[in-house]
Coordinates of C-alpha atoms (C1' of nucleotides) in Angstrom, one line a residue:
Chain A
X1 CA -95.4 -169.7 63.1
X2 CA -93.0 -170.8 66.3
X3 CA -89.7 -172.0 64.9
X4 CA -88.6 -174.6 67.6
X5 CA -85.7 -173.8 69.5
X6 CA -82.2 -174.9 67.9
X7 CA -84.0 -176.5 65.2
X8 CA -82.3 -174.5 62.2
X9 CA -79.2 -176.2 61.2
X10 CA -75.6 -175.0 62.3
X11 CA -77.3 -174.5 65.9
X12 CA -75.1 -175.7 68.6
X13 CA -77.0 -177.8 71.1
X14 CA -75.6 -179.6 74.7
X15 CA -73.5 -178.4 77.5
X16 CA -71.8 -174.9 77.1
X17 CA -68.1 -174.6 76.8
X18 CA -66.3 -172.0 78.9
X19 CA -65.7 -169.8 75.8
X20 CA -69.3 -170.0 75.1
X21 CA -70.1 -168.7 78.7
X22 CA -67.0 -165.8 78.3
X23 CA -68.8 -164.6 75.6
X24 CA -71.8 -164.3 76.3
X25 CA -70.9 -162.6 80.2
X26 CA -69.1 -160.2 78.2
X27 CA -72.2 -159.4 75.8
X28 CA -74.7 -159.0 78.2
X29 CA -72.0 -156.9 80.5
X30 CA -71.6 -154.9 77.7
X31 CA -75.1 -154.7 75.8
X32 CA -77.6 -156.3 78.0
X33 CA -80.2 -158.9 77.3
X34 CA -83.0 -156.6 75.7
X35 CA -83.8 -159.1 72.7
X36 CA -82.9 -162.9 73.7
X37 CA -83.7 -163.7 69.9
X38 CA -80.8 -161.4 68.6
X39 CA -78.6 -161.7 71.3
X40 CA -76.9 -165.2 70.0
X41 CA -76.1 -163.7 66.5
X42 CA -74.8 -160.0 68.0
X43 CA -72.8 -161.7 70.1
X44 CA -71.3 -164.1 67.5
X45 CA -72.7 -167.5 69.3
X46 CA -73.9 -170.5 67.2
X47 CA -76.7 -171.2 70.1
X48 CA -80.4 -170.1 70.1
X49 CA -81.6 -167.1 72.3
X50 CA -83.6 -169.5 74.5
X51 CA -81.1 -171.4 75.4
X52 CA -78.6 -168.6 76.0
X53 CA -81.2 -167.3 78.3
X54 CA -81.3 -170.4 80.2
X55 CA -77.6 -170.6 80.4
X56 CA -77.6 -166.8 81.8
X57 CA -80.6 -167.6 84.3
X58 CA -79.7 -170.7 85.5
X59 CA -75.8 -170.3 85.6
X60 CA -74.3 -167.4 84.5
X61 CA -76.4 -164.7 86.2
X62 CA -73.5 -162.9 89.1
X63 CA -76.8 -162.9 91.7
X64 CA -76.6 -166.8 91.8
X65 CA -76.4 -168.5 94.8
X66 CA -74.1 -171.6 94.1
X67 CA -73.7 -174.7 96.3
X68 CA -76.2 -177.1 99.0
X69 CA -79.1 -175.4 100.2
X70 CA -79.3 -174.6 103.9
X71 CA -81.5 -175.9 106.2
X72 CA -83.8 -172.8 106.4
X73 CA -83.9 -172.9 102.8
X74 CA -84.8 -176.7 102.2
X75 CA -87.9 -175.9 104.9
X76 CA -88.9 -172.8 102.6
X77 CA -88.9 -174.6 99.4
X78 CA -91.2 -178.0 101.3
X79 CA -93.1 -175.3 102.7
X80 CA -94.0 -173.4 99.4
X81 CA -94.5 -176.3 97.5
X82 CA -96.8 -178.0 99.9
X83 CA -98.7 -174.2 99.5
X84 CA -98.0 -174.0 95.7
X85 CA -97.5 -176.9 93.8
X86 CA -94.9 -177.3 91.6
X87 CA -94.8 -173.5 90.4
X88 CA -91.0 -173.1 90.5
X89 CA -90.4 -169.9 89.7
X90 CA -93.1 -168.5 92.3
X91 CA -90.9 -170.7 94.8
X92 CA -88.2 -169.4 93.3
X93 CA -88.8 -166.1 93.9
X94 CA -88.5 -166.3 97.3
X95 CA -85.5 -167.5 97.2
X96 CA -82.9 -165.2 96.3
X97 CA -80.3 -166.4 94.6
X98 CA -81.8 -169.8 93.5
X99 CA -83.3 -170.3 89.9
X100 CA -86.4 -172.6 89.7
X101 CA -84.5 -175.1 87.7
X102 CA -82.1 -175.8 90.5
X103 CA -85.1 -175.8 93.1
X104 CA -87.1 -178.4 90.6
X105 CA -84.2 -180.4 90.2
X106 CA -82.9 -180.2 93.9
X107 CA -87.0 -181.2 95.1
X108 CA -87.0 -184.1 92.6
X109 CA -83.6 -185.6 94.0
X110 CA -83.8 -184.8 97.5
X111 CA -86.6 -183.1 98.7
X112 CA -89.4 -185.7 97.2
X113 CA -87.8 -188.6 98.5
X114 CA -87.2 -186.8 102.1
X115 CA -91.1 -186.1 102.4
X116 CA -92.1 -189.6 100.5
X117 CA -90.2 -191.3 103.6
X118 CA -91.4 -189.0 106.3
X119 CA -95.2 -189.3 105.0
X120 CA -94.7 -193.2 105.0
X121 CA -93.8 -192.8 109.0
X122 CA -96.8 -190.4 109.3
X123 CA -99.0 -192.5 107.8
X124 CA -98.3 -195.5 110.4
X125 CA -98.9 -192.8 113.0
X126 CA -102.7 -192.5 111.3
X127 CA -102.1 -188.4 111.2
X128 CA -102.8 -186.9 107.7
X129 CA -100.6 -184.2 106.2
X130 CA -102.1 -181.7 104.9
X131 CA -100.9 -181.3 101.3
X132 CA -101.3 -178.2 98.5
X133 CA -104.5 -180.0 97.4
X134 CA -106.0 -180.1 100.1
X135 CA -105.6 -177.0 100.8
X136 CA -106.4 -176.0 97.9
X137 CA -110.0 -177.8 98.0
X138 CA -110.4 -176.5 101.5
X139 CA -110.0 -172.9 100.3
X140 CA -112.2 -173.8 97.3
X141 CA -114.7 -175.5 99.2
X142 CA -114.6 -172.3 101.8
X143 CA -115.3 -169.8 98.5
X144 CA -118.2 -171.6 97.0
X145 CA -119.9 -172.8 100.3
X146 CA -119.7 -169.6 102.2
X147 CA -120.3 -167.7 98.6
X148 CA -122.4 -169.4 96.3
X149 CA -124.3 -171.7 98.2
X150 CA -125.0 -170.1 101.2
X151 CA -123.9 -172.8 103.8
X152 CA -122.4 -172.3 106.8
X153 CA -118.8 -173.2 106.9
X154 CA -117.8 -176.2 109.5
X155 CA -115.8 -178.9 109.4
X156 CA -118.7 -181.4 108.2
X157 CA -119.7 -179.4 105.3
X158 CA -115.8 -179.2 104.3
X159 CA -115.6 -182.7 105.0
X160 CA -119.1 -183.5 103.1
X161 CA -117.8 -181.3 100.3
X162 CA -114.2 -182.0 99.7
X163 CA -115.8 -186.0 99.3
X164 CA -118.2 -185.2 96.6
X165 CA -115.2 -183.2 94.5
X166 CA -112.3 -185.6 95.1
X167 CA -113.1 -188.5 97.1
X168 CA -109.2 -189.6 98.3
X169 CA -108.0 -190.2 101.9
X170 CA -106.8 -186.4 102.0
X171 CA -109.8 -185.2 102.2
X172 CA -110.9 -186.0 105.0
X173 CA -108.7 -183.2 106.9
X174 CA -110.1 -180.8 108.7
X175 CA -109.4 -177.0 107.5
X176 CA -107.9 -175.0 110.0
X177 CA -110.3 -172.1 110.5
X178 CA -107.7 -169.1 109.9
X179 CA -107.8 -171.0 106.4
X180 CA -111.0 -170.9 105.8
X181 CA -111.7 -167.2 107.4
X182 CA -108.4 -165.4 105.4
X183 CA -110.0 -167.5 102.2
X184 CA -113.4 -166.4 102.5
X185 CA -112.1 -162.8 103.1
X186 CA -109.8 -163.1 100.0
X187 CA -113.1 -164.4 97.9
X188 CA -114.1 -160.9 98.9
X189 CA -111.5 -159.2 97.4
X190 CA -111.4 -161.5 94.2
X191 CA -115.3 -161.1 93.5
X192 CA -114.7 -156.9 94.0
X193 CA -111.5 -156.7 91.8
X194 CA -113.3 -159.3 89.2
X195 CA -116.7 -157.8 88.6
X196 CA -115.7 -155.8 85.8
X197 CA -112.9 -157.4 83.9
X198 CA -112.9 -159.6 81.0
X199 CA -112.0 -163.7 81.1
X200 CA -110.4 -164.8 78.5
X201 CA -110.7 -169.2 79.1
X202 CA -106.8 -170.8 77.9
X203 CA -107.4 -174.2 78.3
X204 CA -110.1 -176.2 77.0
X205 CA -112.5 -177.0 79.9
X206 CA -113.8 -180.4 78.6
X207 CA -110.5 -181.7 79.9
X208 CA -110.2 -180.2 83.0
X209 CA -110.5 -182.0 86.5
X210 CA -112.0 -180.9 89.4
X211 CA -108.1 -180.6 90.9
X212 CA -108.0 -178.4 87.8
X213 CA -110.6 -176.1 88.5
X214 CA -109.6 -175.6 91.7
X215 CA -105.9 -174.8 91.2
X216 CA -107.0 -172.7 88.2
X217 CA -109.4 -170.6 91.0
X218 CA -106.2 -170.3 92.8
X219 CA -103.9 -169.2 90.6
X220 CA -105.6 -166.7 88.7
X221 CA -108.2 -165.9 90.4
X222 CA -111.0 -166.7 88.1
X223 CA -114.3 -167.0 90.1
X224 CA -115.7 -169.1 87.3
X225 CA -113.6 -171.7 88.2
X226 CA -114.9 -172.0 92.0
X227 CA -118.5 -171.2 90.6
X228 CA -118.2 -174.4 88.3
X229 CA -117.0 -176.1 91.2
X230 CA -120.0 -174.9 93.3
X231 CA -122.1 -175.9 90.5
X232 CA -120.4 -179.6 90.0
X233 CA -120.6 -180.1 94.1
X234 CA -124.3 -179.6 93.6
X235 CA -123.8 -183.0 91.8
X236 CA -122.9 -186.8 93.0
X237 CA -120.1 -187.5 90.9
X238 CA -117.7 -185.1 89.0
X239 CA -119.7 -184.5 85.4
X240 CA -116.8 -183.4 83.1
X241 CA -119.6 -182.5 80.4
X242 CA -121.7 -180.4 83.3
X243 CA -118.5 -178.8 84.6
X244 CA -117.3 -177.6 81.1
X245 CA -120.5 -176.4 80.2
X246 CA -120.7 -174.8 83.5
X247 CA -117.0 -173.2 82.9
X248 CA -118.4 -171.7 79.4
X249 CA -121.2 -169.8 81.2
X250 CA -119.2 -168.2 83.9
X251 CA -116.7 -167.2 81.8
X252 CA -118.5 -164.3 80.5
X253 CA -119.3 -162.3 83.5
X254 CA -116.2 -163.0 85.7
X255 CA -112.6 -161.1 85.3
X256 CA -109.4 -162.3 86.5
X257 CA -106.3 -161.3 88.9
X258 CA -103.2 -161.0 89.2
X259 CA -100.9 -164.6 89.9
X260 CA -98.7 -163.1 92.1
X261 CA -101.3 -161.9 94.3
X262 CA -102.9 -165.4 95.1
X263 CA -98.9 -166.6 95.6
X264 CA -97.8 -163.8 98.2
X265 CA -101.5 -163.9 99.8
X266 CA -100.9 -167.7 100.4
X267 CA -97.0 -167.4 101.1
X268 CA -98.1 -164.5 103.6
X269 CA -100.7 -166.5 105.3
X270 CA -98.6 -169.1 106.5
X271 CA -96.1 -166.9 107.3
X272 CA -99.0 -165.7 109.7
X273 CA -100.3 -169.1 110.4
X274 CA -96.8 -171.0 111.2
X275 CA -97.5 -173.7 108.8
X276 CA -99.8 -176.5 107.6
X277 CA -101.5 -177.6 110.5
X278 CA -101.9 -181.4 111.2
X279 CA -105.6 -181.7 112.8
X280 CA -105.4 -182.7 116.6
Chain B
dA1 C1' -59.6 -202.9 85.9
dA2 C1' -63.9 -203.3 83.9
dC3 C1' -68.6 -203.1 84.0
dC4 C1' -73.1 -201.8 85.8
dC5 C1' -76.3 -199.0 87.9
dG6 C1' -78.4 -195.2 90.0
dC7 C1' -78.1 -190.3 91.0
dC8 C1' -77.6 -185.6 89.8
dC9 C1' -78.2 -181.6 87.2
dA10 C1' -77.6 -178.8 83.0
dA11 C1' -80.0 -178.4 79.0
dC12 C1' -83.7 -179.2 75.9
dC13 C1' -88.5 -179.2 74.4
dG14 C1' -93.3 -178.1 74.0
dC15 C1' -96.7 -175.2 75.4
dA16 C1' -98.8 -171.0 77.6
dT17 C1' -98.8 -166.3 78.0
dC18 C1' -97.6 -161.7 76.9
dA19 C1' -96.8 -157.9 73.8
dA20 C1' -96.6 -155.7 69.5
dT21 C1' -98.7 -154.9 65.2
Chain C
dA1 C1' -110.0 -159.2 66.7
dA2 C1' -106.5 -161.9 64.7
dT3 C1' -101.8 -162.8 63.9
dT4 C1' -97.1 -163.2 65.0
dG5 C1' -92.9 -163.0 67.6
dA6 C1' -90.7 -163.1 72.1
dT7 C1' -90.4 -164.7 76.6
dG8 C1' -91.4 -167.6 80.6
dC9 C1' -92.6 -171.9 82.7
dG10 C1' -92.6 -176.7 83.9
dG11 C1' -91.8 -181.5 82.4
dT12 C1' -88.4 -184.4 80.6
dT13 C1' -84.0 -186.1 78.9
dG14 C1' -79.4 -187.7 78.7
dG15 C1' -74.6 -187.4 79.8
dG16 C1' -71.2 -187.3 83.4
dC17 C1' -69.9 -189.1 87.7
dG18 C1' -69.3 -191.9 91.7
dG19 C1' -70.2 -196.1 94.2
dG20 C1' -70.8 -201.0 94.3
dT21 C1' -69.7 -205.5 92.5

DNA sequence: AACCCGCCCAACCGCATCAAT
DNA sequence: AATTGATGCGGTTGGGCGGGT
């Protein structure tokens, strides 16, 4: 069984003293960081490996950038997380020199607020931001409608669509089409690489929402997850029971992909398409 | 000067995933 | 295939700090 971090007694826990962080620079200089887990006791530190990882990620590391972020940087990171979510360490790794902890931190104190203020202003200006869920339903709705159900993909059916799944005020955007023909192209490429692997299901399915199925689709690929969702659209309302059931059949016969394929295909997409577009 | 309050960020925790056996 | 250990990730916490009263 998992022995919780720090939990054995004579553990030191709370901020590192500059000894602490001498020694362990010096190990890692010297030895490396092969085995996290033994690295506390070869080194002679009264922490736990996890958190002398965390203290060499997210501070000690020479590669880390210290200080504000720049302007360019602050527009990367509200970029990526409108196209991502709140997967850190994706967004981190496109910023070099910036650990996902300090980007987390740095969007919950500054960035949050900035876009909360700016999307109160938009919103008396009646023009709808486009947000990583929406896109994420438009690139959903684009799969299982061009895919599955054989409709033909325009802004009505999107619209129609995206109402049945998740009925808020964001859906009602209107997908750019470079969205919707890049997605389609990528279902391509997903339903090619997938036909042969085997799914293994990590969550339980009973619990998960539509928003889950659809950033699950996104993230690793698994066409189940936009099958279920073509299955649940076929429906009024969203049927947990019918989805889950839904989820348990496709899982079977569908395979999976890589994450960091799905991230650089949507980071390089808008990087070709400017940005999320506000409809005219 | 003392106190309060909100902000910031380093660190922790629990869980998921991967890898080895 | 199941189990176990190691690592990675994202959410949350809490202590330090600065500004306001």
């Amino acid at each position: 069984m998992r022995t919780p971090c720090c939990e054995k007694m004579g553990l030191k826990k709370g901020p590192w003293t500059p000894e602490e962080d001498h020694i362990l620079i010096s190990f890692i200089q010297q030895y490396g960081h092969g085995n996290w887990r033994a690295l506390p006791k070869q080194a002679g530190l009264l922490r736990c490996g996890k958190s002398c990882r965390l203290r060499w990620i997210n501070y000690l590391r020479p590669d880390i950038k210290r200080g504000s972020f720049s302007k360019d940087e602050e527009e990367t990171i509200t970029k990526l997380h409108q196209l991502l979510g709140n997967r850190w360490s994706a967004i981190a790794a496109k910023l070099p020199g910036r650990t996902d902890n300090e980007i987390k931190n740095f969007w919950h104190t500054h960035l949050k607020k900035k876009l909360q203020r700016s999307s109160c202003s938009a919103a008396t200006n009646t023009t709808p931001i486009m947000n990583s869920d929406t896109i994420y339903k438009h690139y959903s709705n684009g799969l299982l409608l061009s895919k599955y159900a054989n409709i033909p993909m325009n802004s009505t059916t999107v619209q129609t669509m995206t109402q049945n799944i998740s009925p808020d005020h964001h859906a009602m955007v209107v997908a750019p089409a470079v969205i919707q023909s890049l997605a389609i192209s990528h279902a391509d490429q997903h339903s090619a690489a997938s036909s042969t692997a085997e799914m293994q299901p990590t969550k339980d399915h009973a619990t998960w929402s539509a928003s889950d199925v659809i950033t699950r689709s996104l993230t690793d690929g698994k066409l189940s997850a936009i099958k279920s969702l073509s299955a649940m659209a076929r429906y009024p309302t969203d049927d947990q029971s019918h989805l889950a059931h839904t989820m348990k059949e496709n899982d079977n016969d569908i395979g999976g992909k890589k994450i960091n394929e799905d991230i650089d295909f949507w980071y390089n997409l808008f990087v070709k398409s400017g940005e999320p577009s506000r409809p005219s």
